[in-house]
Coordinates of C-alpha atoms and ligand atoms in Angstrom, one line a residue:
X16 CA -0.6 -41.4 1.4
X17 CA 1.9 -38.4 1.2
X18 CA 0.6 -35.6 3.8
X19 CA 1.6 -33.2 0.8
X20 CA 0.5 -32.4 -2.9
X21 CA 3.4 -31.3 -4.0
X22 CA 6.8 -30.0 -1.9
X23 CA 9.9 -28.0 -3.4
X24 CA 13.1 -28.8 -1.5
X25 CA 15.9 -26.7 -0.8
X26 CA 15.4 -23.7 -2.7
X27 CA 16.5 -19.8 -1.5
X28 CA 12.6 -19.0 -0.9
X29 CA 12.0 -14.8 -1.0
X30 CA 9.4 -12.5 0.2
X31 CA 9.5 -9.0 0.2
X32 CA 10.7 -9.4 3.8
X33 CA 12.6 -12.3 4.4
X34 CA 15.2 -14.8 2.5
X35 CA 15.6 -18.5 3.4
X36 CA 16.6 -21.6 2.2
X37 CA 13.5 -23.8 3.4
X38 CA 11.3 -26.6 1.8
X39 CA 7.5 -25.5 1.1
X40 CA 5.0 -27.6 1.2
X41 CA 1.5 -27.3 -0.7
X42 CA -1.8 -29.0 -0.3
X43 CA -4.4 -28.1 -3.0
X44 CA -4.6 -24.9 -3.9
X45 CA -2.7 -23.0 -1.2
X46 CA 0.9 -23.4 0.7
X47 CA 0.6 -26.0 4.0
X48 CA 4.1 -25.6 5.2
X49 CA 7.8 -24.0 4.9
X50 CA 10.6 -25.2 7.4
X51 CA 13.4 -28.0 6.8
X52 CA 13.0 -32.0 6.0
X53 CA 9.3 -31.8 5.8
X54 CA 7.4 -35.0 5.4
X55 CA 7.0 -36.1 1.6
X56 CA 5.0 -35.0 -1.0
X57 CA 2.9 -36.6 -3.6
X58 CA 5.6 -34.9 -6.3
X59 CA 9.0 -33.9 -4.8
X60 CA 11.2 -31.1 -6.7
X61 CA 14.7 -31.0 -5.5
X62 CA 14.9 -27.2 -6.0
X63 CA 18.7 -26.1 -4.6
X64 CA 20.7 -23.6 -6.4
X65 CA 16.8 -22.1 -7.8
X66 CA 15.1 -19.4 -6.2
X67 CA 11.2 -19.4 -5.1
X68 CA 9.5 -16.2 -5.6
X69 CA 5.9 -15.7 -5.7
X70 CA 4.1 -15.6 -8.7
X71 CA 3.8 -11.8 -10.6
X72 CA 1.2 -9.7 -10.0
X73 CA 0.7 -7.5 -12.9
X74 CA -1.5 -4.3 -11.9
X75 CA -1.4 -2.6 -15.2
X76 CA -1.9 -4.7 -18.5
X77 CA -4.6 -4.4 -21.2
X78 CA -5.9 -7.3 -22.6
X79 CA -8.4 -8.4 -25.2
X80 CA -9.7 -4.5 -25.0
X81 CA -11.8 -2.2 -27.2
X82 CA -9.6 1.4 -27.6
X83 CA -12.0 4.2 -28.3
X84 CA -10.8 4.4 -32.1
X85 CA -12.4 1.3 -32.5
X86 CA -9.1 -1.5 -32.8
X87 CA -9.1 -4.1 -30.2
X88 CA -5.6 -5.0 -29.0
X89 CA -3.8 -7.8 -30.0
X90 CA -4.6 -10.6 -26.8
X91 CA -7.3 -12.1 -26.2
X92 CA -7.5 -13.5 -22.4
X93 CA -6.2 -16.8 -23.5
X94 CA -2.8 -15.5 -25.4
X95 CA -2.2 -12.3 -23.2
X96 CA -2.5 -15.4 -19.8
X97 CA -0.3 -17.8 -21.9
X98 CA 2.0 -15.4 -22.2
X99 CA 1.7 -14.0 -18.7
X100 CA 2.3 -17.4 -17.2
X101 CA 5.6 -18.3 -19.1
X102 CA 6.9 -15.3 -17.7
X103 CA 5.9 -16.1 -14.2
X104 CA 2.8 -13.8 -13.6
X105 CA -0.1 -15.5 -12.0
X106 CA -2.6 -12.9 -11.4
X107 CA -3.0 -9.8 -13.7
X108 CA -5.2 -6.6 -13.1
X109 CA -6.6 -5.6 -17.2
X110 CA -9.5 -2.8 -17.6
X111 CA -12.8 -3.4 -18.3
X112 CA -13.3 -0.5 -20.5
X113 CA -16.1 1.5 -21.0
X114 CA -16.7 4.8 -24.1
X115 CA -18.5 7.3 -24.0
X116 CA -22.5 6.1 -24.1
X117 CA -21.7 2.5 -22.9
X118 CA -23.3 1.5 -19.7
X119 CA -20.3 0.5 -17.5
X120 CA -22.3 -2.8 -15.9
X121 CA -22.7 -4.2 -19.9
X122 CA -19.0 -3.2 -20.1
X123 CA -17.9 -4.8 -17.0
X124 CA -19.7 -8.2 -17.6
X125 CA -18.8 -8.2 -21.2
X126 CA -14.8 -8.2 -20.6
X127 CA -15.4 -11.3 -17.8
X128 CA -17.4 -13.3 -20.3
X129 CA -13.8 -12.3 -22.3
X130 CA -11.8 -13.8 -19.1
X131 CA -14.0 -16.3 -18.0
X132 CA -13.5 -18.1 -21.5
X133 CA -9.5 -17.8 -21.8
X134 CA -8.0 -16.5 -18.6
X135 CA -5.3 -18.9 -17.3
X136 CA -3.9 -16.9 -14.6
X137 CA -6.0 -14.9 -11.9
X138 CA -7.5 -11.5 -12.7
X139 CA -9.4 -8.6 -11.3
X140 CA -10.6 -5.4 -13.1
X141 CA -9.9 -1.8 -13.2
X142 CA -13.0 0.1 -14.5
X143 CA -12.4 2.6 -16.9
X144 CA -14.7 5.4 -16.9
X145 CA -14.9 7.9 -20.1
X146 CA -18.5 8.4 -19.4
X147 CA -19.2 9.9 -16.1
X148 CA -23.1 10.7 -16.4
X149 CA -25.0 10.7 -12.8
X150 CA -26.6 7.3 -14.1
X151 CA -23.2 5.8 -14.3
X152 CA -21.8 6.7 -11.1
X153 CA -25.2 6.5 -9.0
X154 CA -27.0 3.3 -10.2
X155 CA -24.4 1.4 -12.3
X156 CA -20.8 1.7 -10.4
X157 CA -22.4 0.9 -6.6
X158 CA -23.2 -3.0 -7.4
X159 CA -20.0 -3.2 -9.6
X160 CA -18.3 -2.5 -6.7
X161 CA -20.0 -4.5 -4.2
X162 CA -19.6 -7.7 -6.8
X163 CA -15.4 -6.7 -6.4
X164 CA -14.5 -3.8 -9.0
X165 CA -12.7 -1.9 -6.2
X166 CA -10.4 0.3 -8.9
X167 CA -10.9 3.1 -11.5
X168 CA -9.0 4.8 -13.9
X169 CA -9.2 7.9 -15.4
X170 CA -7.7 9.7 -18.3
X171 CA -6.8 13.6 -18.5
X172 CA -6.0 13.1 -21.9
X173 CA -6.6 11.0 -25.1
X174 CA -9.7 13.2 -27.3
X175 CA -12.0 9.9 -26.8
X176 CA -11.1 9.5 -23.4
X177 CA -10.4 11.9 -21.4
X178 CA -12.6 13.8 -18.7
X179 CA -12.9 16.9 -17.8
X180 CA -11.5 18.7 -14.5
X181 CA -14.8 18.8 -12.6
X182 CA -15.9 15.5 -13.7
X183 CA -12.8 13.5 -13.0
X184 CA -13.9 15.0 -9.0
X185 CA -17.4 13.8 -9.3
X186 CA -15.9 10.4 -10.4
X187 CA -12.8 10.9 -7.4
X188 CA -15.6 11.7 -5.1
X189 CA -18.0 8.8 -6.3
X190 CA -14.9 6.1 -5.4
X191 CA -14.5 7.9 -2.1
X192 CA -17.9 7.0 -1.3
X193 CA -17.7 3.9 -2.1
X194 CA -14.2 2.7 -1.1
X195 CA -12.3 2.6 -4.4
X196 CA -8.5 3.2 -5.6
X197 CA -8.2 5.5 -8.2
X198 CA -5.7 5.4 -11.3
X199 CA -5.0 8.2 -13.4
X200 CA -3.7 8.4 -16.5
X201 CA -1.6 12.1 -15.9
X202 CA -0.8 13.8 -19.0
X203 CA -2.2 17.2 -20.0
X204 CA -4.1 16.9 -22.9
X205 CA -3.8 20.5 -24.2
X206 CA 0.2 20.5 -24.2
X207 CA -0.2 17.2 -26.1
X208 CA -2.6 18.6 -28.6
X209 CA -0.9 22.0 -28.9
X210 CA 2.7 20.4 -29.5
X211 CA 1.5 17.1 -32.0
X212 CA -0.9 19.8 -34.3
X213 CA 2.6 22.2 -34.5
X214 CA 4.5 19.3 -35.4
X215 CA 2.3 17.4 -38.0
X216 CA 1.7 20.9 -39.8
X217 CA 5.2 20.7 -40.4
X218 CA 5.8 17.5 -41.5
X219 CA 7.2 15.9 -39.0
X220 CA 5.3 13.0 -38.8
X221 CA 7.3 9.8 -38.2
X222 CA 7.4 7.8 -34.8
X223 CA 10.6 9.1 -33.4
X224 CA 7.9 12.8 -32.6
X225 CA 5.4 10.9 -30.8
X226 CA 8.1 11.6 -27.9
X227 CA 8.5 15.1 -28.6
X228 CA 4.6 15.1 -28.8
X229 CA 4.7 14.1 -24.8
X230 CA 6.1 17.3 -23.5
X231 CA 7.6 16.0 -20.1
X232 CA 5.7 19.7 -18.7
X233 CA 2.8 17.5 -19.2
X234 CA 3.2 15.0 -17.2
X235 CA 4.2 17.2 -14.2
X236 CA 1.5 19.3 -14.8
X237 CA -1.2 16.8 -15.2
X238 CA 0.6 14.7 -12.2
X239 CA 0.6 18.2 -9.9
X240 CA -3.1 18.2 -11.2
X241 CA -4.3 14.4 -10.0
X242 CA -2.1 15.0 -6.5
X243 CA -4.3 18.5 -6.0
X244 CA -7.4 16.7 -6.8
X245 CA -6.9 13.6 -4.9
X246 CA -5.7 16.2 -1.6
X247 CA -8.6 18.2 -2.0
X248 CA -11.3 15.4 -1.9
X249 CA -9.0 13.5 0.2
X250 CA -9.2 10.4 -1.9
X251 CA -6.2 8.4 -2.6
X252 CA -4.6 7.6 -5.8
X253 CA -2.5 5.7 -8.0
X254 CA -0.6 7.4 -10.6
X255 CA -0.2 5.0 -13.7
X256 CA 3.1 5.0 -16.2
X257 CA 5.0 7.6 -14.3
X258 CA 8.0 8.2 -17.2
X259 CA 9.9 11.7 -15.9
X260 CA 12.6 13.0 -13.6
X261 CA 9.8 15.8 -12.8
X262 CA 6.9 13.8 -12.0
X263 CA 9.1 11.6 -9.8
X264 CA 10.0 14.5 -7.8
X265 CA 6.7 16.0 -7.3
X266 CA 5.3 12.2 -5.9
X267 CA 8.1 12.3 -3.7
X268 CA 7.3 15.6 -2.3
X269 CA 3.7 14.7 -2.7
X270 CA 4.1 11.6 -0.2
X271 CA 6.4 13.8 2.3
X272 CA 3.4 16.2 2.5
X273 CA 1.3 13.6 4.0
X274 CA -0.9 12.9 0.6
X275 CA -2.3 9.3 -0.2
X276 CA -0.6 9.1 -3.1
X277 CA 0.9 5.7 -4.9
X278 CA 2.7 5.9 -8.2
X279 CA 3.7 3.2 -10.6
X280 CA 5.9 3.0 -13.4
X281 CA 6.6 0.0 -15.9
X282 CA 9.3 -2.0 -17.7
X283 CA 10.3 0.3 -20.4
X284 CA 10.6 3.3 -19.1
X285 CA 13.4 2.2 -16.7
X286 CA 14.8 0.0 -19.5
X287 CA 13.7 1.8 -23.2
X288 CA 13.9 5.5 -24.2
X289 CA 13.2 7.9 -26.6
X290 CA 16.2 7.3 -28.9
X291 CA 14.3 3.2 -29.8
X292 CA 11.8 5.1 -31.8
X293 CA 14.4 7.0 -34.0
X294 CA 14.8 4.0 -36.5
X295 CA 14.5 4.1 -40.6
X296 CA 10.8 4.6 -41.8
X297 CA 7.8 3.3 -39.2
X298 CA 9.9 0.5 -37.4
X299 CA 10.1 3.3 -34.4
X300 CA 6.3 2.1 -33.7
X301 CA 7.0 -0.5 -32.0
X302 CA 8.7 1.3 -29.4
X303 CA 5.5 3.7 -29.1
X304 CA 3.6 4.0 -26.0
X305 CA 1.6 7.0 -23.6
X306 CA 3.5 8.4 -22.2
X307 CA 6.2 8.1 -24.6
X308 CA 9.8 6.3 -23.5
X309 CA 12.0 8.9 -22.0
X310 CA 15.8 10.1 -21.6
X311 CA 18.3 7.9 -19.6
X312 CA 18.1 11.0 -16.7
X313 CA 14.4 10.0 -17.0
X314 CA 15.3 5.9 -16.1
X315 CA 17.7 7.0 -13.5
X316 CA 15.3 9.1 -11.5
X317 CA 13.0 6.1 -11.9
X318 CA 14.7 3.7 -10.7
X319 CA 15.9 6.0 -7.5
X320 CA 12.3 6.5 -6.6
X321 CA 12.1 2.7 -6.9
X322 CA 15.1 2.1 -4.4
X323 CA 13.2 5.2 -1.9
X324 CA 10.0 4.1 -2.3
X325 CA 8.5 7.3 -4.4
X326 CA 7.3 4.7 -6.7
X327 CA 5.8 1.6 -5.1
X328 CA 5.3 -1.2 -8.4
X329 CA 6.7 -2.0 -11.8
X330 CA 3.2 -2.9 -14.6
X331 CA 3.8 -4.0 -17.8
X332 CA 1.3 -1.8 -19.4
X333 CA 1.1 -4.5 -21.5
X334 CA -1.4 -3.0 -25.1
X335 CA 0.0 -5.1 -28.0
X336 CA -0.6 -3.9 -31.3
X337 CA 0.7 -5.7 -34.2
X338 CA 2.5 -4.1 -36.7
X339 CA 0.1 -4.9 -39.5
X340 CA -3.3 -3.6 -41.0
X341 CA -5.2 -5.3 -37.6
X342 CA -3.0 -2.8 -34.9
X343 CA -0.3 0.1 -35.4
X344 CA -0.7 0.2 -39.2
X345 CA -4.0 0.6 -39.2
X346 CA -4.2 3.8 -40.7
X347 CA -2.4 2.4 -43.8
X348 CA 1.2 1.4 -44.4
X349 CA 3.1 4.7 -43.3
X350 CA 1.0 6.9 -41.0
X351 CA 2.1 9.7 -39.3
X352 CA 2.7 9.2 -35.2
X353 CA -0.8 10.7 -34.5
X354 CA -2.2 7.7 -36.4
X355 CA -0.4 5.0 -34.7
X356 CA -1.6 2.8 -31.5
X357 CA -0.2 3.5 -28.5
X358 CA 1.1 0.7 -26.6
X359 CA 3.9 -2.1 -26.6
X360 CA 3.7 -5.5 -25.4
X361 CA 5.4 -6.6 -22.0
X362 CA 3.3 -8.9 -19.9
X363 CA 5.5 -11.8 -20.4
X364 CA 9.0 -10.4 -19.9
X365 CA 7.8 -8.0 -17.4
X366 CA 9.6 -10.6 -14.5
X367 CA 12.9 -11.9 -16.6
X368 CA 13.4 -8.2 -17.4
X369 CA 13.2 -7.0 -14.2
X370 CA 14.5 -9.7 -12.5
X371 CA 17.6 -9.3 -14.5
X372 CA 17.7 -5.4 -14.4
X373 CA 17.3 -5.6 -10.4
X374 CA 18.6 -8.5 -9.2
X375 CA 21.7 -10.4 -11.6
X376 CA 22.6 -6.5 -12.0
X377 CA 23.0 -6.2 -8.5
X378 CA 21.0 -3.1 -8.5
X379 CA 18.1 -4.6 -5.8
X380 CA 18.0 -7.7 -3.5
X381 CA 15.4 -10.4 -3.8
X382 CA 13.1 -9.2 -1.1
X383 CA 12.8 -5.6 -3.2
X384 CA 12.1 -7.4 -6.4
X385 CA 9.6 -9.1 -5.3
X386 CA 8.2 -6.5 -3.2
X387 CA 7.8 -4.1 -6.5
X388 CA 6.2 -7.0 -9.0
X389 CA 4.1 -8.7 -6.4
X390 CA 4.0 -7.7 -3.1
X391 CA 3.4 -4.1 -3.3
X392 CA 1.0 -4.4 -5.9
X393 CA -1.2 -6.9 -4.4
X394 CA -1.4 -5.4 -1.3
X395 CA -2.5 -1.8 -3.2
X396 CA -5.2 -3.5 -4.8
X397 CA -6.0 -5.7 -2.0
X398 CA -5.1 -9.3 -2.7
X399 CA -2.8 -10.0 -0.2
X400 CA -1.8 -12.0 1.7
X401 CA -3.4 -14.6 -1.6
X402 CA -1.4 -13.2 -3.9
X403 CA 2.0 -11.7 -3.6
X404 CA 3.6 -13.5 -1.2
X405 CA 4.7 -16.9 0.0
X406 CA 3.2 -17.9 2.9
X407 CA 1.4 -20.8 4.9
X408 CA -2.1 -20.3 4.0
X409 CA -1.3 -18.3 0.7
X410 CA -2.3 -19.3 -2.5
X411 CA 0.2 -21.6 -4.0
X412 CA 1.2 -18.8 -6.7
X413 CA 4.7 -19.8 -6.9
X414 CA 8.0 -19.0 -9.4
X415 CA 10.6 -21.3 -9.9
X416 CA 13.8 -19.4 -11.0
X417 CA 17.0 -20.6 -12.1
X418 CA 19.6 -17.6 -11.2
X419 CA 22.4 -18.4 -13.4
X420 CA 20.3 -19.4 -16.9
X421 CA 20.8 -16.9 -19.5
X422 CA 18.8 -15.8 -22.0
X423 CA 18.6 -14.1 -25.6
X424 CA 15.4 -12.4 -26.2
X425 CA 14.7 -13.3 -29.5
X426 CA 11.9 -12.1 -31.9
X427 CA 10.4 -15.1 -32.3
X428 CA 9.8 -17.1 -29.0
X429 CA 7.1 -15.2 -27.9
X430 CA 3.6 -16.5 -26.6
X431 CA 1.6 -13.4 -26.6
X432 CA 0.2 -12.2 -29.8
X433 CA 2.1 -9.1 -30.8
X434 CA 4.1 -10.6 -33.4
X435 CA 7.2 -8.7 -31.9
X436 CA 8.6 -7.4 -28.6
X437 CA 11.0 -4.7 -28.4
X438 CA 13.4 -5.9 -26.2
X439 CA 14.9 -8.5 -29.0
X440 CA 18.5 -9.1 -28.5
X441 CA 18.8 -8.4 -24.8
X442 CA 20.5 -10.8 -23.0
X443 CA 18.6 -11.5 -19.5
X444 CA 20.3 -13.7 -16.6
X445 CA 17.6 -15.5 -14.3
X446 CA 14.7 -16.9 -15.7
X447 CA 11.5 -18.5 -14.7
X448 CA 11.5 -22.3 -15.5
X449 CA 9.0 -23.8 -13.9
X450 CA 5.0 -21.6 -12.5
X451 CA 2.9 -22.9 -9.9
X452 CA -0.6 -21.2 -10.0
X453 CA -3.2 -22.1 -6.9
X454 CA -0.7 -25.3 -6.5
X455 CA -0.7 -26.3 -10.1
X456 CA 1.9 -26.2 -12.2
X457 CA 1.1 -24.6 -15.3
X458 CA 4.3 -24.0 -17.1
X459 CA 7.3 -26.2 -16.9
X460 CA 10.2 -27.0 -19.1
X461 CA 8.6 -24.3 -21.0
X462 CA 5.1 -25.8 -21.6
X463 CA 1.8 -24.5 -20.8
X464 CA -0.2 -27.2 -19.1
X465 CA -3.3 -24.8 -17.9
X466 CA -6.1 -25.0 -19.9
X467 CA -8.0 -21.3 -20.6
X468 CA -10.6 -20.4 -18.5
X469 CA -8.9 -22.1 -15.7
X470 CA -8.3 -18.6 -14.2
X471 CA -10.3 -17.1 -11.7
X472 CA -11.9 -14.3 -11.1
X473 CA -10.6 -12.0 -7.6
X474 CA -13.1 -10.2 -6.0
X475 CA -11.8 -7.4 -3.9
X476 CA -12.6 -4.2 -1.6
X477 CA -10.9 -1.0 -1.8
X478 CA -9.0 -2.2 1.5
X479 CA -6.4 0.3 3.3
X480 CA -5.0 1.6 0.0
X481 CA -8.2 3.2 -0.9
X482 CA -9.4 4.4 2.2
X483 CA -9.2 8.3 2.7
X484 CA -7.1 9.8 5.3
X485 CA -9.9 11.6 7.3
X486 CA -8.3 14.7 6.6
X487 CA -10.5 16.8 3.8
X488 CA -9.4 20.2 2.2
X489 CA -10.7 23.2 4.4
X490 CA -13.3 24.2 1.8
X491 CA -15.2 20.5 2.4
X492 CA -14.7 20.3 6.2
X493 CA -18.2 20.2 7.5
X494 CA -17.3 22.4 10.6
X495 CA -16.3 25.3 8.8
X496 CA -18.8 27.4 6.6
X497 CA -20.6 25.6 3.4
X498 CA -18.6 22.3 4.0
X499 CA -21.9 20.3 5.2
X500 CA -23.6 21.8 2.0
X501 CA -20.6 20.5 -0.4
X502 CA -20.6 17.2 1.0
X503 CA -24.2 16.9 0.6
Ligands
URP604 O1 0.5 3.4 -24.7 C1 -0.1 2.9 -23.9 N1 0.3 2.7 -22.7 N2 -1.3 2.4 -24.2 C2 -2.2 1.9 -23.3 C3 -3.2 2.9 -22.8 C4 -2.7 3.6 -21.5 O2 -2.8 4.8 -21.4 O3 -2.3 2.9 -20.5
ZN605 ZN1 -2.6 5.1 -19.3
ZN606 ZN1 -2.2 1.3 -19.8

């Protein structure tokens, strides 16, 4: 009897750390060895000339969920997982979302019936939390997070979303209590109101001003806003989507303050931009999203604060909407950019994309790559060392990459449920032929062979990420006057 399951031979293996040419070696679900001429397998894959990363981690992608006008995006579990998988992501990070008057415990176990039915990679939860009301955060988020809901996010804007100043810092000082990461959603909702009414009332109304409707001011407000909040209350957080030059800079100075503060941004705004939306009629929907895709100064910045470490992980944001009566056209065959969904499909190309954009460009070595799609963000959310890395005693989350295949996006060779993606016609060099998830291969020679459901669920704690610094704002320091009464 083989002493292995299954061993790869040969190929360039990468972490974010370290690049060798090695044989790995799994046995059930997790990875028993890595060196040179280990002893057979039950399956041997003669891997030289591919790469072995480890399998994606997408922290940011919405799937199967209810937004607060009442659509539910595109995905279910199952098709939003196929898709996820093909591309070479084995554990994703959706929302269980809750509106305003939901409890957030129906919410939560509601959205893992969703996953426990199709999910074929792994998944945690962020909770979203619209509806803040002492009942919420005293009895309903304290068992969510002892059964593993360790994240929340937050909105500063969106009508139906969005909470208020003082109650986004009862929810900020809730998940101190209790250990959690917070992600915000940064964009000041006044400047987005303000600007969208002035330019529906005068007829602009087409896609290409949902970017206008953005102002970048908003985001570095809002973003100078989250940073203030999370310094005063000491409580660390993650901003979501950064898209600007601006709010780049103020992380960076933010983090060379001292401050706890992690930022993301995704796929298209270091690849898209503003001018995508300005096509003939509503086509520019496809290319809309919050915040809105930016100006190439915008993707440069980004990608800088990739290379320094101002931003620490590339999402999807992955909210498919088709472009039919069921997602952006909704509202009826040509409404104005106020009335269209927000979002754009990308959990399946997040990893060719970026794998092409950081590493056939030249632009990044393997080790960063993978440190920005899996390492970084399972080790914010606290799923490393099981996910997001290769490693003896790892989970068996593994990505098979042959460097020098090219591919052309095409329209029609998705596996999500979008009906579109709006990177058709970009040529990508690298891509992920075969997925290995928990020691199983799931996709190869572009086949799905998981069956949905066959994902699991990842409990997790807050871990390092989440935990303050110990150092509170003056006004809440218990040894100066009124802070013991504050903290109360
Ligand atoms: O446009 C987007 N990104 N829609 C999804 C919701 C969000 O704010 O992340
Ligand atoms: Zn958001
Ligand atoms: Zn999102």
């Amino acid at each position: 009897m083989p002493p292995f399951d299954l061993v790869i031979r040969g190929a360039r293996i990468a972490t974010a750390s370290d690049l060798v040419t090695a044989d790995l070696a799994i046995r059930g679900e997790t990875i028993a060895a890595i060196g040179r001429a280990l002893p057979s397998g039950r399956r041997e894959i003669e891997a030289s000339g591919y790469i072995v990363t480890p399998g994606g981690v997408d922290a940011h992608c919405h799937i199967e969920q209810l937004a607060a006008t009442g659509l539910r995006n595109a995905d279910s579990f199952e098709s939003a997982t196929r898709a996820a998988a093909h591309g070479g992501t084995t554990t994703v990070i959706p929302f269980a979302a809750q509106h305003r008057g939901m409890s957030l415990e129906k919410v939560v176990s509601e959205y893992h019936e969703a996953a426990e039915r199709g999910a074929i990679v792994d998944y945690a939860f962020h909770v979203i939390v619209t509806d803040p009301r002492p009942q919420i955060l005293e009895q309903e988020l304290p068992p969510l997070v002892r059964a593993g809901h360790s994240s929340l996010k937050l909105f500063m804007t969106y009508d139906r979303l969005r909470v208020e100043d003082d109650r986004l810092l009862d929810v900020m000082w809730a998940a101190r209590r209790h250990g959690c990461m917070v992600c915000m959603h940064a964009e000041n909702h006044g400047m987005i109101a303000w600007t969208s009414r002035r330019l529906l009332e005068r007829g602009y109304t087409a896609p290409r001003y949902h970017a206008v409707s953005h102002p970048r001011y908003g985001e570095a407000e809002a973003v100078n806003r989250a940073i203030a909040f999370s310094a005063f209350l000491d409580q660390p957080i993650m901003l979501f989507h950064l898209s600007t030059r601006e709010a780049v800079e103020i992380v960076h100075r933010a983090r060379g303050a001292g401050h706890k503060i992690f930022a993301e941004t995704c796929t298209q705004y270091l690849l898209l931009g503003a001018a995508d939306l300005d096509r003939p009629g509503i086509e520019g929907a496809m290319w809309m999203c919050s915040p809105p895709l930016r100006e190439p100064g915008d993707r440069e910045a980004l990608w800088q604060g990739l290379e320094n470490g101002t931003l620490q992980l590339v999402s999807s944001d992955h909210a498919p909407y088709r472009m039919d009566e069921t997602g952006k056209l909704a509202k009826g065959p040509n409404p104005s950019f106020k009335e269209i969904a927000n979002g754009l499909p990308g959990i399946e190309l997040r990893l060719p994309l970026l794998f092409d954009a950081m590493v056939s460009s030249g632009r990044m070595d393997l080790c960063r790559f993978v440190e920005l799609t899996a390492a970084a963000p399972a080790r914010i959310y606290n799923l490393h060392p099981k996910k997001g890395t290769v490693a003896v005693g790892a989970d068996a989350d593994l990505v098979l990459w042959d460097p020098a295949l090219e591919v052309t996006i095409e329209q029609g060779l998705r596996y999500d449920n979008a009906g579109y993606t709006p990177y058709a016609g970009r040529k990508v060099r690298g891509w992920p032929v075969m997925v290995l998830r928990r020691g199983e291969v799931i996709v190869e020679k572009g086949e799905l062979r998981a069956r949905p459901g066959s994902g699991r669920f990842l409990p997790r704690t807050g871990g390092e990420a989440a935990k303050p610094t110990g150092r509170l704002a003056p006004e809440l320091d218990p040894s100066r006057n009124f802070g013991a009464v504050l903290l109360d």
